[in-house]
Amino acid sequence: MYFAALLARTEDGWEASDTELDDVETLSDLTDLAQEASVDEDTVLVYIEQEDAWFGILRVDGEEDPRIYVSDASAAARSSYGEILLTDELLGREPGAEDEIAALEELVDLDGTEDGDPDEAARPASAAGTAADRQAHPSSHPDSDPDAGTDPDAVPAGPIGELGILADFGVSEKDLLTLRTDALTEIADALGAAEVLEAVR
């Protein structure tokens, strides 16, 4: 289950609203949503939570680039909304790297042979079976490398992004790292927005 909320700072304090993400497909969509809610280009926070798994914060200050924090990148990567926040820049990848990896995986089989490789059809059944056995049980092969299956582009477990995203609002880096489930309640308390948030939950 997902929960999303938007907090917009105004001269009179914070305004809160629950947020529908049905039409949000990209980070640009989410940023536009935040900017539309901004009052005089003041700060807007978008909070997304997948129950008992992860939460993310997107902060937009006027026309500045959005700032992002995700509590558990590997958990968020398994979520369609989490993938929106996990940009190439945030993950330290070259832009478009994920698309290139997906394209290569389509061109190359798991055993490294390209689609339509004539050697594949001519390979004896026993040899093919041996290869399959090695793939299923790599540790049984004397030349197997325990690190061969390590994916350098795997999403890291744990928090990622800007730890100081809420530091100027009284939520230190240490405080942010200790937040787990229902983090929004504690964030709203620190912002002085608990009452307006409760009104929309």
PDB file of C-alpha atoms in Angstrom:
ATOM      1  CA  MET A   1       0.000   0.000   0.000  1.00  0.00           C
ATOM      2  CA  TYR A   2       1.220   3.470  -0.885  1.00  0.00           C
ATOM      3  CA  PHE A   3       0.639   6.797   0.783  1.00  0.00           C
ATOM      4  CA  ALA A   4       1.638  10.141  -0.707  1.00  0.00           C
ATOM      5  CA  ALA A   5       1.304  13.627   0.724  1.00  0.00           C
ATOM      6  CA  LEU A   6       2.336  17.094  -0.317  1.00  0.00           C
ATOM      7  CA  LEU A   7       3.431  19.853   2.068  1.00  0.00           C
ATOM      8  CA  ALA A   8       3.720  23.389   0.696  1.00  0.00           C
ATOM      9  CA  ARG A   9       5.223  26.202   2.759  1.00  0.00           C
ATOM     10  CA  THR A  10       3.389  29.527   2.831  1.00  0.00           C
ATOM     11  CA  GLU A  11       3.641  32.774   4.771  1.00  0.00           C
ATOM     12  CA  ASP A  12       1.137  31.371   7.242  1.00  0.00           C
ATOM     13  CA  GLY A  13       2.860  28.026   7.697  1.00  0.00           C
ATOM     14  CA  TRP A  14       2.475  24.734   5.890  1.00  0.00           C
ATOM     15  CA  GLU A  15      -0.427  23.574   3.775  1.00  0.00           C
ATOM     16  CA  ALA A  16      -0.946  19.837   3.396  1.00  0.00           C
ATOM     17  CA  SER A  17      -2.792  17.746   0.851  1.00  0.00           C
ATOM     18  CA  ASP A  18      -2.927  14.070   0.032  1.00  0.00           C
ATOM     19  CA  THR A  19      -1.577  13.378  -3.422  1.00  0.00           C
ATOM     20  CA  GLU A  20      -2.720  11.044  -6.174  1.00  0.00           C
ATOM     21  CA  LEU A  21       0.149   9.555  -8.172  1.00  0.00           C
ATOM     22  CA  ASP A  22      -1.920   7.824 -10.857  1.00  0.00           C
ATOM     23  CA  ASP A  23      -0.800  10.265 -13.544  1.00  0.00           C
ATOM     24  CA  VAL A  24       2.815  10.499 -12.350  1.00  0.00           C
ATOM     25  CA  GLU A  25       5.181   8.480 -14.520  1.00  0.00           C
ATOM     26  CA  THR A  26       8.466  10.398 -14.386  1.00  0.00           C
ATOM     27  CA  LEU A  27      10.471  12.599 -12.040  1.00  0.00           C
ATOM     28  CA  SER A  28       9.505  15.568 -14.218  1.00  0.00           C
ATOM     29  CA  ASP A  29       5.824  14.785 -13.627  1.00  0.00           C
ATOM     30  CA  LEU A  30       6.394  14.682  -9.873  1.00  0.00           C
ATOM     31  CA  THR A  31       8.428  17.893  -9.948  1.00  0.00           C
ATOM     32  CA  ASP A  32       5.714  19.650 -11.957  1.00  0.00           C
ATOM     33  CA  LEU A  33       3.144  18.495  -9.399  1.00  0.00           C
ATOM     34  CA  ALA A  34       5.199  20.058  -6.620  1.00  0.00           C
ATOM     35  CA  GLN A  35       5.830  23.304  -8.484  1.00  0.00           C
ATOM     36  CA  GLU A  36       2.129  23.707  -9.224  1.00  0.00           C
ATOM     37  CA  ALA A  37       1.441  23.568  -5.483  1.00  0.00           C
ATOM     38  CA  SER A  38       4.183  26.055  -4.629  1.00  0.00           C
ATOM     39  CA  VAL A  39       3.189  29.415  -3.186  1.00  0.00           C
ATOM     40  CA  ASP A  40       5.470  32.215  -4.398  1.00  0.00           C
ATOM     41  CA  GLU A  41       8.060  29.578  -5.379  1.00  0.00           C
ATOM     42  CA  ASP A  42       8.484  28.552  -1.753  1.00  0.00           C
ATOM     43  CA  THR A  43       9.461  25.041  -0.630  1.00  0.00           C
ATOM     44  CA  VAL A  44       7.270  22.061  -1.453  1.00  0.00           C
ATOM     45  CA  LEU A  45       7.852  18.569  -0.094  1.00  0.00           C
ATOM     46  CA  VAL A  46       6.378  15.460  -1.688  1.00  0.00           C
ATOM     47  CA  TYR A  47       6.409  12.412   0.582  1.00  0.00           C
ATOM     48  CA  ILE A  48       5.865   8.878  -0.774  1.00  0.00           C
ATOM     49  CA  GLU A  49       5.707   5.798   1.414  1.00  0.00           C
ATOM     50  CA  GLN A  50       5.286   2.115   0.708  1.00  0.00           C
ATOM     51  CA  GLU A  51       4.052   0.616   3.949  1.00  0.00           C
ATOM     52  CA  ASP A  52       6.779  -1.099   6.000  1.00  0.00           C
ATOM     53  CA  ALA A  53       9.213  -0.992   3.077  1.00  0.00           C
ATOM     54  CA  TRP A  54      10.582   2.460   2.237  1.00  0.00           C
ATOM     55  CA  PHE A  55       9.795   6.151   2.039  1.00  0.00           C
ATOM     56  CA  GLY A  56      11.052   8.918  -0.196  1.00  0.00           C
ATOM     57  CA  ILE A  57      11.121  12.711  -0.082  1.00  0.00           C
ATOM     58  CA  LEU A  58      11.225  15.039  -3.055  1.00  0.00           C
ATOM     59  CA  ARG A  59      11.975  18.671  -2.250  1.00  0.00           C
ATOM     60  CA  VAL A  60      11.404  21.456  -4.733  1.00  0.00           C
ATOM     61  CA  ASP A  61      12.451  25.047  -4.077  1.00  0.00           C
ATOM     62  CA  GLY A  62      11.123  27.269  -6.844  1.00  0.00           C
ATOM     63  CA  GLU A  63      12.843  26.561 -10.146  1.00  0.00           C
ATOM     64  CA  GLU A  64      15.820  24.811  -8.575  1.00  0.00           C
ATOM     65  CA  ASP A  65      16.579  21.187  -9.375  1.00  0.00           C
ATOM     66  CA  PRO A  66      14.652  18.777  -7.155  1.00  0.00           C
ATOM     67  CA  ARG A  67      16.400  17.243  -4.159  1.00  0.00           C
ATOM     68  CA  ILE A  68      15.735  13.613  -3.279  1.00  0.00           C
ATOM     69  CA  TYR A  69      16.128  11.235  -0.366  1.00  0.00           C
ATOM     70  CA  VAL A  70      15.090   7.563  -0.319  1.00  0.00           C
ATOM     71  CA  SER A  71      15.252   5.503   2.878  1.00  0.00           C
ATOM     72  CA  ASP A  72      15.999   2.157   1.193  1.00  0.00           C
ATOM     73  CA  ALA A  73      17.084   2.204  -2.439  1.00  0.00           C
ATOM     74  CA  SER A  74      16.896  -1.543  -3.062  1.00  0.00           C
ATOM     75  CA  ALA A  75      13.342  -1.739  -1.709  1.00  0.00           C
ATOM     76  CA  ALA A  76      12.292   1.338  -3.680  1.00  0.00           C
ATOM     77  CA  ALA A  77      13.755  -0.119  -6.876  1.00  0.00           C
ATOM     78  CA  ARG A  78      11.109  -2.845  -6.740  1.00  0.00           C
ATOM     79  CA  SER A  79       8.383  -0.197  -6.777  1.00  0.00           C
ATOM     80  CA  SER A  80       7.130   1.755  -9.772  1.00  0.00           C
ATOM     81  CA  TYR A  81       7.009   4.928  -7.690  1.00  0.00           C
ATOM     82  CA  GLY A  82      10.413   4.227  -6.197  1.00  0.00           C
ATOM     83  CA  GLU A  83      11.918   3.942  -9.660  1.00  0.00           C
ATOM     84  CA  ILE A  84      10.741   7.486 -10.352  1.00  0.00           C
ATOM     85  CA  LEU A  85      12.913   8.804  -7.515  1.00  0.00           C
ATOM     86  CA  LEU A  86      15.933   6.586  -8.237  1.00  0.00           C
ATOM     87  CA  THR A  87      17.439   8.608 -11.050  1.00  0.00           C
ATOM     88  CA  ASP A  88      20.708   7.715 -12.781  1.00  0.00           C
ATOM     89  CA  GLU A  89      22.312  10.709 -11.084  1.00  0.00           C
ATOM     90  CA  LEU A  90      21.164   9.571  -7.653  1.00  0.00           C
ATOM     91  CA  LEU A  91      22.536   6.069  -8.295  1.00  0.00           C
ATOM     92  CA  GLY A  92      25.812   7.349  -9.729  1.00  0.00           C
ATOM     93  CA  ARG A  93      25.147   5.917 -13.182  1.00  0.00           C
ATOM     94  CA  GLU A  94      25.697   7.417 -16.578  1.00  0.00           C
ATOM     95  CA  PRO A  95      22.429   8.855 -17.941  1.00  0.00           C
ATOM     96  CA  GLY A  96      20.557   6.197 -19.895  1.00  0.00           C
ATOM     97  CA  ALA A  97      22.684   3.363 -18.487  1.00  0.00           C
ATOM     98  CA  GLU A  98      19.639   1.391 -17.391  1.00  0.00           C
ATOM     99  CA  ASP A  99      18.147   1.509 -20.893  1.00  0.00           C
ATOM    100  CA  GLU A 100      21.438   0.342 -22.410  1.00  0.00           C
ATOM    101  CA  ILE A 101      21.652  -2.566 -19.966  1.00  0.00           C
ATOM    102  CA  ALA A 102      18.085  -3.644 -20.777  1.00  0.00           C
ATOM    103  CA  ALA A 103      18.815  -3.483 -24.507  1.00  0.00           C
ATOM    104  CA  LEU A 104      21.932  -5.626 -24.129  1.00  0.00           C
ATOM    105  CA  GLU A 105      20.059  -8.193 -22.067  1.00  0.00           C
ATOM    106  CA  GLU A 106      17.537  -8.551 -24.888  1.00  0.00           C
ATOM    107  CA  LEU A 107      20.295  -9.146 -27.440  1.00  0.00           C
ATOM    108  CA  VAL A 108      22.290 -11.647 -25.422  1.00  0.00           C
ATOM    109  CA  ASP A 109      21.062 -14.878 -23.832  1.00  0.00           C
ATOM    110  CA  LEU A 110      21.878 -15.687 -20.221  1.00  0.00           C
ATOM    111  CA  ASP A 111      24.725 -17.981 -21.315  1.00  0.00           C
ATOM    112  CA  GLY A 112      26.284 -15.200 -23.395  1.00  0.00           C
ATOM    113  CA  THR A 113      25.296 -16.424 -26.870  1.00  0.00           C
ATOM    114  CA  GLU A 114      23.516 -14.047 -29.188  1.00  0.00           C
ATOM    115  CA  ASP A 115      20.077 -14.875 -30.532  1.00  0.00           C
ATOM    116  CA  GLY A 116      20.301 -17.012 -33.623  1.00  0.00           C
ATOM    117  CA  ASP A 117      23.860 -18.188 -32.933  1.00  0.00           C
ATOM    118  CA  PRO A 118      24.402 -21.141 -35.317  1.00  0.00           C
ATOM    119  CA  ASP A 119      26.755 -22.801 -32.831  1.00  0.00           C
ATOM    120  CA  GLU A 120      23.901 -23.069 -30.344  1.00  0.00           C
ATOM    121  CA  ALA A 121      21.823 -25.350 -32.591  1.00  0.00           C
ATOM    122  CA  ALA A 122      24.829 -27.525 -33.473  1.00  0.00           C
ATOM    123  CA  ARG A 123      25.931 -27.978 -29.865  1.00  0.00           C
ATOM    124  CA  PRO A 124      25.552 -31.588 -28.659  1.00  0.00           C
ATOM    125  CA  ALA A 125      22.793 -32.181 -26.136  1.00  0.00           C
ATOM    126  CA  SER A 126      25.277 -33.411 -23.565  1.00  0.00           C
ATOM    127  CA  ALA A 127      27.357 -30.271 -23.885  1.00  0.00           C
ATOM    128  CA  ALA A 128      24.286 -28.086 -23.669  1.00  0.00           C
ATOM    129  CA  GLY A 129      23.213 -30.015 -20.594  1.00  0.00           C
ATOM    130  CA  THR A 130      26.630 -29.532 -19.031  1.00  0.00           C
ATOM    131  CA  ALA A 131      26.443 -25.801 -19.644  1.00  0.00           C
ATOM    132  CA  ALA A 132      22.972 -25.693 -18.156  1.00  0.00           C
ATOM    133  CA  ASP A 133      24.207 -27.602 -15.119  1.00  0.00           C
ATOM    134  CA  ARG A 134      27.041 -25.134 -14.663  1.00  0.00           C
ATOM    135  CA  GLN A 135      24.621 -22.242 -14.904  1.00  0.00           C
ATOM    136  CA  ALA A 136      22.301 -23.769 -12.342  1.00  0.00           C
ATOM    137  CA  HIS A 137      25.168 -24.820 -10.030  1.00  0.00           C
ATOM    138  CA  PRO A 138      28.085 -22.458 -10.746  1.00  0.00           C
ATOM    139  CA  SER A 139      29.945 -23.404  -7.572  1.00  0.00           C
ATOM    140  CA  SER A 140      30.357 -26.974  -8.837  1.00  0.00           C
ATOM    141  CA  HIS A 141      32.514 -25.851 -11.747  1.00  0.00           C
ATOM    142  CA  PRO A 142      36.225 -25.550 -10.950  1.00  0.00           C
ATOM    143  CA  ASP A 143      36.577 -22.347 -12.955  1.00  0.00           C
ATOM    144  CA  SER A 144      33.549 -20.650 -11.419  1.00  0.00           C
ATOM    145  CA  ASP A 145      34.072 -17.161 -10.079  1.00  0.00           C
ATOM    146  CA  PRO A 146      32.080 -16.359  -6.906  1.00  0.00           C
ATOM    147  CA  ASP A 147      31.981 -12.715  -7.966  1.00  0.00           C
ATOM    148  CA  ALA A 148      30.907 -13.421 -11.543  1.00  0.00           C
ATOM    149  CA  GLY A 149      27.245 -12.890 -10.731  1.00  0.00           C
ATOM    150  CA  THR A 150      27.809  -9.550  -9.003  1.00  0.00           C
ATOM    151  CA  ASP A 151      25.947  -6.831 -10.844  1.00  0.00           C
ATOM    152  CA  PRO A 152      27.923  -3.557 -10.795  1.00  0.00           C
ATOM    153  CA  ASP A 153      24.713  -1.716 -11.609  1.00  0.00           C
ATOM    154  CA  ALA A 154      22.709  -3.267  -8.780  1.00  0.00           C
ATOM    155  CA  VAL A 155      20.842  -0.783  -6.618  1.00  0.00           C
ATOM    156  CA  PRO A 156      22.460  -0.540  -3.167  1.00  0.00           C
ATOM    157  CA  ALA A 157      20.557  -1.421  -0.032  1.00  0.00           C
ATOM    158  CA  GLY A 158      19.937   1.328   2.506  1.00  0.00           C
ATOM    159  CA  PRO A 159      19.451   5.086   2.272  1.00  0.00           C
ATOM    160  CA  ILE A 160      20.456   7.105  -0.756  1.00  0.00           C
ATOM    161  CA  GLY A 161      20.219  10.735  -1.735  1.00  0.00           C
ATOM    162  CA  GLU A 162      20.617  14.005   0.137  1.00  0.00           C
ATOM    163  CA  LEU A 163      20.782  13.396   3.870  1.00  0.00           C
ATOM    164  CA  GLY A 164      20.567  17.119   4.596  1.00  0.00           C
ATOM    165  CA  ILE A 165      17.358  17.575   2.624  1.00  0.00           C
ATOM    166  CA  LEU A 166      15.429  18.708   5.724  1.00  0.00           C
ATOM    167  CA  ALA A 167      18.305  19.992   7.872  1.00  0.00           C
ATOM    168  CA  ASP A 168      17.162  23.608   7.639  1.00  0.00           C
ATOM    169  CA  PHE A 169      13.746  22.535   8.949  1.00  0.00           C
ATOM    170  CA  GLY A 170      15.135  20.863  12.059  1.00  0.00           C
ATOM    171  CA  VAL A 171      15.507  17.270  10.785  1.00  0.00           C
ATOM    172  CA  SER A 172      19.216  16.498  10.936  1.00  0.00           C
ATOM    173  CA  GLU A 173      20.979  13.845   8.869  1.00  0.00           C
ATOM    174  CA  LYS A 174      21.112  11.594  11.926  1.00  0.00           C
ATOM    175  CA  ASP A 175      17.399  12.120  12.595  1.00  0.00           C
ATOM    176  CA  LEU A 176      16.516  11.294   9.000  1.00  0.00           C
ATOM    177  CA  LEU A 177      18.499   8.057   9.079  1.00  0.00           C
ATOM    178  CA  THR A 178      16.648   6.860  12.175  1.00  0.00           C
ATOM    179  CA  LEU A 179      13.199   7.305  10.619  1.00  0.00           C
ATOM    180  CA  ARG A 180      11.480   4.113   9.531  1.00  0.00           C
ATOM    181  CA  THR A 181       7.753   3.479   9.118  1.00  0.00           C
ATOM    182  CA  ASP A 182       5.330   6.402   9.283  1.00  0.00           C
ATOM    183  CA  ALA A 183       8.253   8.799   9.002  1.00  0.00           C
ATOM    184  CA  LEU A 184       5.926  11.545   7.811  1.00  0.00           C
ATOM    185  CA  THR A 185       4.448  11.963  11.282  1.00  0.00           C
ATOM    186  CA  GLU A 186       7.828  12.791  12.776  1.00  0.00           C
ATOM    187  CA  ILE A 187       8.769  14.992   9.827  1.00  0.00           C
ATOM    188  CA  ALA A 188       5.507  16.920  10.162  1.00  0.00           C
ATOM    189  CA  ASP A 189       6.124  17.372  13.886  1.00  0.00           C
ATOM    190  CA  ALA A 190       9.536  18.860  13.172  1.00  0.00           C
ATOM    191  CA  LEU A 191       8.056  21.178  10.548  1.00  0.00           C
ATOM    192  CA  GLY A 192       5.211  22.258  12.798  1.00  0.00           C
ATOM    193  CA  ALA A 193       2.771  20.811  10.270  1.00  0.00           C
ATOM    194  CA  ALA A 194       1.303  17.960  12.297  1.00  0.00           C
ATOM    195  CA  GLU A 195      -2.174  19.488  12.590  1.00  0.00           C
ATOM    196  CA  VAL A 196      -2.578  20.368   8.907  1.00  0.00           C
ATOM    197  CA  LEU A 197      -1.303  16.941   7.932  1.00  0.00           C
ATOM    198  CA  GLU A 198      -3.711  15.177  10.245  1.00  0.00           C
ATOM    199  CA  ALA A 199      -6.580  17.030   8.622  1.00  0.00           C
ATOM    200  CA  VAL A 200      -5.916  15.366   5.246  1.00  0.00           C
ATOM    201  CA  ARG A 201      -4.945  11.868   6.375  1.00  0.00           C
TER     202      ARG A 201
END
